[in-house]
Tab-separated table of C-alpha atoms in Angstrom:
chain	number	residue	atom	x	y	z
T	1	MET	CA	-12.071	-18.245	-14.562
T	2	PRO	CA	-8.610	-17.655	-14.332
T	3	VAL	CA	-7.372	-16.357	-10.966
T	4	ASN	CA	-6.377	-12.468	-10.126
T	5	ARG	CA	-4.505	-10.704	-7.940
T	6	LYS	CA	-8.493	-9.485	-6.234
T	7	CYS	CA	-9.084	-12.769	-5.802
T	8	ILE	CA	-6.154	-13.630	-4.056
T	9	ILE	CA	-6.162	-10.843	-1.950
T	10	ARG	CA	-9.863	-11.599	-0.878
T	11	LEU	CA	-8.579	-15.309	0.007
T	12	SER	CA	-5.693	-12.797	1.786
T	13	ARG	CA	-8.349	-11.252	4.013
T	14	TYR	CA	-10.899	-14.351	4.577
T	15	LYS	CA	-8.217	-16.460	5.610
T	16	ASN	CA	-7.066	-13.276	8.406
T	17	ALA	CA	-10.870	-13.253	9.082
T	18	LEU	CA	-11.210	-15.991	10.339
T	19	GLN	CA	-8.165	-15.789	12.262
T	20	ARG	CA	-10.143	-13.481	14.263
T	21	LEU	CA	-13.360	-15.136	14.687
T	22	LYS	CA	-11.212	-18.106	15.766
T	23	ALA	CA	-9.556	-16.460	18.694
T	24	LEU	CA	-13.198	-15.106	19.429
T	25	GLY	CA	-14.640	-18.773	19.182
T	26	PHE	CA	-16.117	-19.430	15.939
T	27	VAL	CA	-16.239	-23.204	14.810
T	28	LYS	CA	-18.044	-22.501	12.208
T	29	VAL	CA	-18.891	-19.949	10.064
T	30	PHE	CA	-21.342	-19.260	6.679
T	31	SER	CA	-20.266	-17.277	3.526
T	32	ASP	CA	-22.086	-14.561	5.103
T	33	ASN	CA	-19.893	-13.942	8.205
T	34	LEU	CA	-17.069	-13.909	6.261
T	35	ALA	CA	-18.659	-11.133	3.580
T	36	ASP	CA	-19.122	-9.395	6.206
T	37	ALA	CA	-15.264	-9.743	7.386
T	38	ALA	CA	-13.922	-9.437	4.771
T	39	GLY	CA	-15.980	-6.536	2.843
T	40	ALA	CA	-16.855	-8.358	-0.331
T	41	THR	CA	-20.208	-10.738	-1.208
T	42	PRO	CA	-22.215	-14.166	0.007
T	43	SER	CA	-21.918	-14.963	-3.349
T	44	GLN	CA	-18.666	-13.515	-3.966
T	45	VAL	CA	-17.191	-15.670	-0.949
T	46	ARG	CA	-18.616	-19.055	-2.601
T	47	LYS	CA	-17.252	-18.100	-5.828
T	48	ASP	CA	-13.673	-17.815	-4.367
T	49	PHE	CA	-13.619	-21.156	-2.509
T	50	SER	CA	-15.672	-23.070	-5.328
T	51	LEU	CA	-12.849	-21.527	-7.715
T	52	PHE	CA	-9.820	-23.436	-5.556
T	53	GLY	CA	-12.379	-26.540	-4.762
T	54	ILE	CA	-13.526	-25.585	-1.210
T	55	THR	CA	-16.929	-26.666	-0.175
T	56	GLY	CA	-19.055	-26.099	2.537
T	57	ASN	CA	-22.329	-27.227	3.930
T	58	ARG	CA	-25.722	-25.551	2.687
T	59	ARG	CA	-26.848	-26.125	6.510
T	60	GLY	CA	-23.135	-26.153	8.486
T	61	GLY	CA	-21.383	-23.245	6.668
T	62	TYR	CA	-17.649	-23.978	6.858
T	63	VAL	CA	-15.588	-25.474	9.705
T	64	VAL	CA	-13.173	-22.665	10.675
T	65	ASP	CA	-9.984	-24.691	11.143
T	66	GLU	CA	-9.974	-26.680	8.213
T	67	LEU	CA	-11.259	-23.444	6.072
T	68	ILE	CA	-8.098	-21.391	7.634
T	69	GLU	CA	-5.595	-25.115	6.932
T	70	GLN	CA	-7.225	-24.927	3.698
T	71	LEU	CA	-6.322	-20.923	2.495
T	72	ARG	CA	-2.490	-21.407	3.896
T	73	GLU	CA	-1.881	-24.165	1.419
T	74	ILE	CA	-3.155	-22.500	-1.487
T	75	LEU	CA	-1.291	-18.685	0.043
T	76	GLY	CA	2.058	-21.058	0.055
T	77	LYS	CA	1.372	-20.383	3.700
T	78	ASN	CA	2.330	-23.603	5.547
T	79	GLU	CA	5.991	-23.267	4.387
T	80	THR	CA	7.352	-19.933	6.039
T	81	GLN	CA	8.215	-17.885	2.959
T	82	LYS	CA	11.059	-16.350	2.853
T	83	VAL	CA	11.997	-12.451	2.143
T	84	VAL	CA	14.904	-10.032	1.574
T	85	LEU	CA	14.613	-5.912	1.923
T	86	ALA	CA	17.090	-3.528	0.389
T	87	GLY	CA	17.309	-0.077	2.135
T	88	VAL	CA	17.322	0.116	5.276
T	89	GLY	CA	15.174	3.678	5.771
T	90	ASN	CA	12.318	5.203	8.072
T	91	ILE	CA	9.820	2.769	5.469
T	92	GLY	CA	12.161	-0.362	5.408
T	93	ARG	CA	12.998	-0.585	9.357
T	94	ALA	CA	9.116	-0.162	9.862
T	95	LEU	CA	8.614	-3.419	7.840
T	96	MET	CA	11.288	-5.409	9.488
T	97	ARG	CA	9.550	-4.771	12.535
T	98	TYR	CA	6.350	-5.424	11.566
T	99	GLU	CA	4.531	-7.905	13.219
T	100	GLY	CA	2.198	-9.009	10.948
T	101	PHE	CA	4.817	-10.664	8.921
T	102	GLY	CA	6.031	-13.159	11.333
T	103	GLY	CA	2.131	-13.875	12.509
T	104	GLY	CA	1.827	-14.924	9.174
T	105	GLY	CA	4.756	-17.108	8.031
T	106	ILE	CA	7.050	-14.364	6.457
T	107	SER	CA	10.406	-14.466	7.360
T	108	ILE	CA	12.580	-11.921	6.571
T	109	LEU	CA	16.280	-13.114	6.579
T	110	ALA	CA	18.804	-10.099	6.001
T	111	ALA	CA	17.975	-6.428	5.346
T	112	PHE	CA	21.521	-4.640	2.531
T	113	ASP	CA	21.804	-1.202	2.314
T	114	ILE	CA	24.679	1.291	1.182
T	115	ASP	CA	25.422	2.504	5.070
T	116	PRO	CA	28.128	0.796	7.083
T	117	ALA	CA	26.782	2.992	9.878
T	118	LYS	CA	23.461	0.026	9.147
T	119	PHE	CA	25.464	-2.467	9.180
T	120	ASP	CA	24.856	-4.894	11.420
T	121	GLU	CA	25.532	-8.714	11.468
T	122	ASN	CA	24.502	-9.738	14.910
T	123	ALA	CA	20.550	-7.984	14.588
T	124	ASP	CA	17.714	-10.122	14.616
T	125	ILE	CA	17.858	-9.595	11.128
T	126	PRO	CA	20.829	-9.015	10.434
T	127	ILE	CA	22.089	-5.162	8.233
T	128	LEU	CA	24.807	-6.946	5.508
T	129	PRO	CA	26.459	-4.292	2.692
T	130	LEU	CA	24.293	-4.636	-0.873
T	131	GLU	CA	27.227	-6.332	-2.288
T	132	ARG	CA	26.896	-9.274	-0.489
T	133	MET	CA	22.999	-9.030	-1.548
T	134	HIS	CA	23.437	-11.045	-4.495
T	135	ASP	CA	24.743	-14.213	-3.146
T	136	PHE	CA	22.848	-13.653	0.206
T	137	ILE	CA	19.349	-14.398	-2.280
T	138	SER	CA	21.255	-16.850	-4.567
T	139	GLU	CA	23.308	-19.068	-1.615
T	140	ASN	CA	19.444	-18.831	0.574
T	141	ASP	CA	17.364	-19.568	-3.099
T	142	VAL	CA	14.897	-16.381	-1.779
T	143	LYS	CA	12.487	-15.494	-4.400
T	144	ILE	CA	11.280	-12.518	-2.520
T	145	GLY	CA	12.487	-9.024	-1.936
T	146	ILE	CA	11.240	-5.959	-0.816
T	147	LEU	CA	12.109	-2.600	-1.270
T	148	SER	CA	12.479	0.646	0.420
T	149	VAL	CA	15.401	2.195	-1.394
T	150	PRO	CA	15.127	6.235	-2.698
T	151	ASP	CA	13.817	6.720	-5.635
T	152	VAL	CA	16.753	6.956	-7.556
T	153	ALA	CA	18.559	3.685	-6.528
T	154	ALA	CA	15.493	1.876	-7.146
T	155	GLN	CA	15.560	0.592	-10.569
T	156	GLN	CA	18.771	-0.592	-9.761
T	157	VAL	CA	18.669	-2.441	-6.688
T	158	SER	CA	15.217	-4.020	-8.326
T	159	GLU	CA	18.083	-5.230	-10.832
T	160	LEU	CA	20.388	-6.375	-8.514
T	161	MET	CA	17.601	-8.354	-7.251
T	162	GLN	CA	15.710	-9.810	-10.153
T	163	ALA	CA	19.948	-10.873	-10.985
T	164	ALA	CA	20.163	-12.604	-8.261
T	165	GLY	CA	17.118	-15.046	-8.680
T	166	ILE	CA	14.456	-12.599	-7.246
T	167	LYS	CA	10.979	-12.837	-9.181
T	168	GLY	CA	8.687	-11.146	-6.948
T	169	ILE	CA	8.965	-7.089	-5.689
T	170	LEU	CA	7.340	-5.373	-3.326
T	171	ASN	CA	8.586	-2.098	-3.883
T	172	PHE	CA	7.995	1.252	-1.709
T	173	ALA	CA	9.754	3.617	-4.109
T	174	PRO	CA	7.649	6.155	-5.080
T	175	ILE	CA	9.075	5.015	-8.848
T	176	GLN	CA	7.387	3.163	-11.990
T	177	LEU	CA	9.826	0.054	-12.185
T	178	ARG	CA	10.813	-1.835	-15.277
T	179	GLY	CA	10.547	-5.145	-14.418
T	180	ASP	CA	11.949	-7.968	-16.258
T	181	ASP	CA	9.556	-10.597	-18.231
T	182	GLY	CA	10.081	-13.311	-15.426
T	183	ALA	CA	9.672	-10.758	-12.308
T	184	ILE	CA	6.208	-9.170	-10.883
T	185	ILE	CA	6.398	-6.134	-9.313
T	186	ASN	CA	4.069	-4.605	-6.849
T	187	SER	CA	4.424	-1.576	-6.413
T	188	ILE	CA	3.025	0.811	-2.702
T	189	ASN	CA	3.019	4.000	-3.381
T	190	LEU	CA	2.646	5.926	0.107
T	191	GLU	CA	2.419	9.530	-1.312
T	192	VAL	CA	-0.153	8.315	-3.965
T	193	GLU	CA	-2.422	6.864	-2.308
T	194	LEU	CA	-2.654	9.748	0.438
T	195	GLU	CA	-2.850	11.689	-2.892
T	196	ASN	CA	-5.834	10.175	-4.202
T	197	LEU	CA	-7.827	10.020	-0.960
T	198	ILE	CA	-7.514	13.718	-1.020
T	199	TYR	CA	-8.800	14.292	-4.450
T	200	PHE	CA	-11.849	12.266	-3.291
T	201	VAL	CA	-12.492	13.763	-0.504
T	202	ASN	CA	-12.249	17.772	-2.163
T	203	ALA	CA	-14.059	16.263	-4.669
T	204	ALA	CA	-17.111	15.436	-2.302
T	205	LYS	CA	-16.178	18.701	-0.310
T	206	LYS	CA	-16.875	20.592	-3.103
T	207	GLY	CA	-19.866	18.596	-4.591
T	208	VAL	CA	-17.701	18.194	-7.461
T	209	LYS	CA	-19.025	14.806	-9.757
T	210	GLU	CA	-18.365	14.533	-12.316
I	1	MET	CA	-16.536	9.540	-18.405
I	2	PRO	CA	-16.522	9.062	-14.057
I	3	VAL	CA	-13.330	9.919	-12.553
I	4	ASN	CA	-11.970	6.954	-11.185
I	5	ARG	CA	-9.745	5.823	-8.700
I	6	LYS	CA	-7.275	4.439	-11.092
I	7	CYS	CA	-7.111	7.355	-13.729
I	8	ILE	CA	-6.033	10.083	-10.093
I	9	ILE	CA	-4.066	7.601	-8.992
I	10	ARG	CA	-2.012	7.919	-12.844
I	11	LEU	CA	-2.304	11.439	-12.722
I	12	SER	CA	0.068	11.207	-9.533
I	13	ARG	CA	2.017	9.090	-11.201
I	14	TYR	CA	2.289	11.497	-14.320
I	15	LYS	CA	2.747	14.599	-11.998
I	16	ASN	CA	5.968	12.398	-10.243
I	17	ALA	CA	7.275	11.035	-13.043
I	18	LEU	CA	6.962	15.352	-14.984
I	19	GLN	CA	8.892	16.109	-11.046
I	20	ARG	CA	11.821	14.108	-12.428
I	21	LEU	CA	11.983	14.828	-15.691
I	22	LYS	CA	12.288	18.394	-14.581
I	23	ALA	CA	14.874	18.068	-12.757
I	24	LEU	CA	16.525	16.163	-15.317
I	25	GLY	CA	16.492	19.714	-17.247
I	26	PHE	CA	12.991	18.687	-19.297
I	27	VAL	CA	11.135	21.017	-20.597
I	28	LYS	CA	8.783	19.693	-22.590
I	29	VAL	CA	7.509	16.559	-22.565
I	30	PHE	CA	5.388	14.084	-24.942
I	31	SER	CA	2.555	11.964	-23.872
I	32	ASP	CA	4.480	8.630	-25.061
I	33	ASN	CA	7.574	10.051	-21.936
I	34	LEU	CA	4.914	10.283	-19.711
I	35	ALA	CA	3.987	6.910	-20.424
I	36	ASP	CA	6.860	5.186	-20.619
I	37	ALA	CA	7.695	6.925	-16.646
I	38	ALA	CA	4.393	6.463	-15.510
I	39	GLY	CA	3.289	3.017	-16.545
I	40	ALA	CA	0.314	4.031	-19.110
I	41	THR	CA	0.131	4.061	-23.046
I	42	PRO	CA	0.321	6.938	-24.847
I	43	SER	CA	-3.393	6.996	-25.830
I	44	GLN	CA	-4.599	6.573	-21.602
I	45	VAL	CA	-1.801	9.888	-20.520
I	46	ARG	CA	-3.867	11.534	-23.487
I	47	LYS	CA	-7.122	10.465	-22.541
I	48	ASP	CA	-6.289	11.339	-18.822
I	49	PHE	CA	-5.496	14.246	-19.456
I	50	SER	CA	-8.164	15.571	-21.893
I	51	LEU	CA	-10.505	14.735	-19.395
I	52	PHE	CA	-9.816	17.279	-17.128
I	53	GLY	CA	-9.094	19.842	-19.955
I	54	ILE	CA	-5.571	20.067	-20.520
I	55	THR	CA	-4.636	19.984	-23.964
I	56	GLY	CA	-1.242	19.655	-25.707
I	57	ASN	CA	-0.022	20.501	-28.540
I	58	ARG	CA	0.106	17.946	-31.259
I	59	ARG	CA	3.857	19.600	-32.119
I	60	GLY	CA	5.281	20.370	-28.982
I	61	GLY	CA	3.842	18.432	-26.700
I	62	TYR	CA	3.170	19.913	-23.039
I	63	VAL	CA	5.104	22.074	-21.493
I	64	VAL	CA	6.562	20.512	-18.420
I	65	ASP	CA	6.646	23.219	-15.708
I	66	GLU	CA	1.946	24.282	-16.993
I	67	LEU	CA	1.803	20.338	-17.328
I	68	ILE	CA	2.729	20.387	-13.806
I	69	GLU	CA	0.505	23.555	-11.850
I	70	GLN	CA	-2.363	21.841	-13.658
I	71	LEU	CA	-2.194	18.584	-12.298
I	72	ARG	CA	-1.010	19.563	-8.690
I	73	GLU	CA	-3.793	22.058	-9.037
I	74	ILE	CA	-6.633	18.667	-9.867
I	75	LEU	CA	-4.326	16.885	-6.989
I	76	GLY	CA	-5.343	18.963	-4.457
I	77	LYS	CA	-1.664	20.183	-3.695
I	78	ASN	CA	-0.940	23.701	-4.200
I	79	GLU	CA	-3.020	24.308	-0.857
I	80	THR	CA	-0.889	22.092	2.036
I	81	GLN	CA	-2.949	19.014	3.655
I	82	LYS	CA	-3.585	18.787	6.541
I	83	VAL	CA	-3.396	15.094	8.179
I	84	VAL	CA	-3.582	14.003	11.726
I	85	LEU	CA	-2.530	10.428	12.297
I	86	ALA	CA	-3.255	7.683	15.296
I	87	GLY	CA	-1.297	4.875	15.882
I	88	VAL	CA	2.738	5.961	16.574
I	89	GLY	CA	3.791	2.178	16.150
I	90	ASN	CA	6.704	1.409	13.656
I	91	ILE	CA	4.329	2.116	10.734
I	92	GLY	CA	3.202	5.368	12.001
I	93	ARG	CA	6.644	6.177	12.908
I	94	ALA	CA	7.974	5.446	9.740
I	95	LEU	CA	5.244	7.379	8.535
I	96	MET	CA	5.795	10.421	9.880
I	97	ARG	CA	9.522	10.844	9.259
I	98	TYR	CA	7.819	10.045	5.460
I	99	GLU	CA	9.525	12.196	2.522
I	100	GLY	CA	7.500	11.885	0.240
I	101	PHE	CA	4.866	13.842	1.790
I	102	GLY	CA	6.583	17.103	2.793
I	103	GLY	CA	7.837	17.746	-0.413
I	104	GLY	CA	4.206	16.591	-2.117
I	105	GLY	CA	2.454	19.323	0.131
I	106	ILE	CA	1.104	17.028	2.551
I	107	SER	CA	1.783	17.896	5.811
I	108	ILE	CA	1.209	15.595	9.511
I	109	LEU	CA	0.151	18.319	10.991
I	110	ALA	CA	-0.031	15.777	14.616
I	111	ALA	CA	-0.120	11.865	15.332
I	112	PHE	CA	-1.768	11.011	18.539
I	113	ASP	CA	-1.792	7.386	20.546
I	114	ILE	CA	-2.820	5.520	24.097
I	115	ASP	CA	0.929	5.347	25.209
I	116	PRO	CA	1.996	8.136	27.774
I	117	ALA	CA	5.920	7.676	27.209
I	118	LYS	CA	5.181	8.577	23.587
I	119	PHE	CA	3.725	11.484	24.159
I	120	ASP	CA	5.514	14.403	22.869
I	121	GLU	CA	4.029	17.690	22.423
I	122	ASN	CA	7.173	19.586	20.976
I	123	ALA	CA	7.881	17.327	18.826
I	124	ASP	CA	8.179	18.205	15.348
I	125	ILE	CA	5.489	16.987	14.548
I	126	PRO	CA	3.712	16.706	18.309
I	127	ILE	CA	2.576	13.293	19.519
I	128	LEU	CA	-0.392	13.622	21.713
I	129	PRO	CA	-2.893	11.984	23.515
I	130	LEU	CA	-5.456	10.609	22.011
I	131	GLU	CA	-8.494	11.722	23.847
I	132	ARG	CA	-6.785	15.330	22.386
I	133	MET	CA	-7.602	13.941	19.018
I	134	HIS	CA	-11.502	15.902	18.220
I	135	ASP	CA	-11.028	18.515	19.521
I	136	PHE	CA	-7.460	18.445	17.050
I	137	ILE	CA	-9.475	17.717	14.115
I	138	SER	CA	-11.922	19.840	14.605
I	139	GLU	CA	-10.531	22.878	15.342
I	140	ASN	CA	-7.247	22.510	12.606
I	141	ASP	CA	-10.388	21.256	10.561
I	142	VAL	CA	-8.891	18.529	9.302
I	143	LYS	CA	-9.906	16.045	7.052
I	144	ILE	CA	-7.648	13.302	6.183
I	145	GLY	CA	-6.441	10.942	8.899
I	146	ILE	CA	-3.903	8.392	8.256
I	147	LEU	CA	-5.098	4.860	10.951
I	148	SER	CA	-1.376	3.612	12.120
I	149	VAL	CA	-3.044	1.511	15.255
I	150	PRO	CA	-3.236	-2.240	16.099
I	151	ASP	CA	-6.368	-3.753	14.637
I	152	VAL	CA	-8.464	-4.588	17.904
I	153	ALA	CA	-7.759	-0.881	18.495
I	154	ALA	CA	-8.672	0.686	13.887
I	155	GLN	CA	-12.612	0.323	14.170
I	156	GLN	CA	-12.833	2.434	17.335
I	157	VAL	CA	-10.201	4.335	16.102
I	158	SER	CA	-11.580	5.082	12.913
I	159	GLU	CA	-14.699	6.166	14.333
I	160	LEU	CA	-13.520	8.746	16.665
I	161	MET	CA	-11.813	10.484	13.889
I	162	GLN	CA	-15.202	10.672	11.627
I	163	ALA	CA	-16.818	11.277	14.592
I	164	ALA	CA	-14.444	14.023	14.482
I	165	GLY	CA	-14.851	15.573	10.945
I	166	ILE	CA	-12.387	13.272	8.677
I	167	LYS	CA	-13.739	12.406	5.501
I	168	GLY	CA	-10.625	10.131	4.251
I	169	ILE	CA	-9.005	7.350	6.140
I	170	LEU	CA	-5.336	5.811	5.104
I	171	ASN	CA	-5.735	2.880	7.164
I	172	PHE	CA	-2.643	0.867	7.333
I	173	ALA	CA	-4.719	-2.089	10.291
I	174	PRO	CA	-5.199	-5.230	8.270
I	175	ILE	CA	-8.455	-5.363	9.652
I	176	GLN	CA	-11.634	-4.593	6.970
I	177	LEU	CA	-12.998	-0.935	8.517
I	178	ARG	CA	-16.784	0.120	8.275
I	179	GLY	CA	-16.500	3.577	7.587
I	180	ASP	CA	-19.948	5.777	7.646
I	181	ASP	CA	-21.558	7.684	4.493
I	182	GLY	CA	-19.671	10.230	3.733
I	183	ALA	CA	-16.319	9.025	4.765
I	184	ILE	CA	-13.987	7.554	2.287
I	185	ILE	CA	-11.828	4.711	3.586
I	186	ASN	CA	-8.847	3.617	1.709
I	187	SER	CA	-7.040	0.992	2.636
I	188	ILE	CA	-2.909	-0.868	2.620
I	189	ASN	CA	-2.693	-4.820	4.518
I	190	LEU	CA	1.354	-5.329	3.731
I	191	GLU	CA	0.865	-8.642	4.875
I	192	VAL	CA	-1.769	-8.952	2.228
I	193	GLU	CA	-0.207	-7.675	-0.432
I	194	LEU	CA	3.263	-9.659	0.405
I	195	GLU	CA	0.924	-12.379	0.842
I	196	ASN	CA	-0.371	-11.621	-2.789
I	197	LEU	CA	3.482	-12.021	-4.369
I	198	ILE	CA	3.733	-15.130	-3.056
I	199	TYR	CA	0.834	-16.432	-4.461
I	200	PHE	CA	1.948	-15.230	-8.043
I	201	VAL	CA	5.541	-16.589	-7.049
I	202	ASN	CA	4.905	-19.454	-6.338
I	203	ALA	CA	2.402	-20.264	-8.989
I	204	ALA	CA	4.776	-19.344	-11.703
I	205	LYS	CA	7.481	-21.097	-9.971
I	206	LYS	CA	4.930	-24.337	-10.299
I	207	GLY	CA	4.047	-23.492	-13.289
I	208	VAL	CA	0.285	-22.925	-12.637
I	209	LYS	CA	-2.068	-22.015	-15.255
I	210	GLU	CA	-5.272	-21.634	-13.828
């Protein structure tokens, strides 16, 4: 059975749920607890775990600490994951300040922009000229990039990232990017997400059943 | 054939691509053009359109202006969609300033927070005390909410929204929310998205083929 995107998303959710349960004092959990917390079914939880060789104990469940450790290992969270960001606009700045990343072993090493007014070499996350992105990425062996530039610049900056060695891009520009064969591009389009919600809310309101 | 989430996401993408093509001077397009711009196949484009009774002309293609209009109508974009936001942190502020919404007929009427230092009744998007959210939602007949509060507050604020009449929530808190039967909750979890990318980039690097 192949490991797909949805499976890995569930693993992240289990890990996050476990960290919350741990904070509440849980020492052991059962697949039912995790299913509730992560919005999956108990059999799905067990299937996901068995795929990665994680086994529980029918009577005793899973040991929270061990399970967190195993999930972090699978998700590559036991080493800090280096990330660069391009485009220091509203979304870019929010991501640079996003607390969920730091706690989760994700470190934005630097951000890049074309606006000199934004440059700040001494900030916690330095903001550097876009021309320096290529060398920075290759010198620091960064593989993951966040793209939060305006849509007209997105394809070009995405190509700059890939040419420098970036293998995975999280794209916030509302545009379909063409990646080369080696890179993975995941897009989050905020407007599309909202439109989607609006469509289904309106459809339900009208009683449309299509 | 049921209208599913993915189909509506594609319609949004077609619309956005069409608006870009229109800006470039296109008057007519073919399903192949749209497929390229939206990352779908031409037959998928035609199937999606026929589902909503949109027909092209085999030789002439689709008229860009008409098609934009039809898609906007389907997506409920011909009337302004009223939205409230709860949680004026980094992500919340970025969303309040997000230009993609305004241009797309989505209007954030007000934002709510519990921190008095953030209140600003006279801002373009007023920032009001959370206690006023219930009345604001019902008085303005708002159906869509954006939730960008910390995770510990998310379930509670989501329930407040639903109790006031919100039927669709776009949730940025990294937690699985339990909705009541009538509401749709879509979540964007930034950390999970990045973890996902990291997993697959690392898997490709190791040559893992699972």
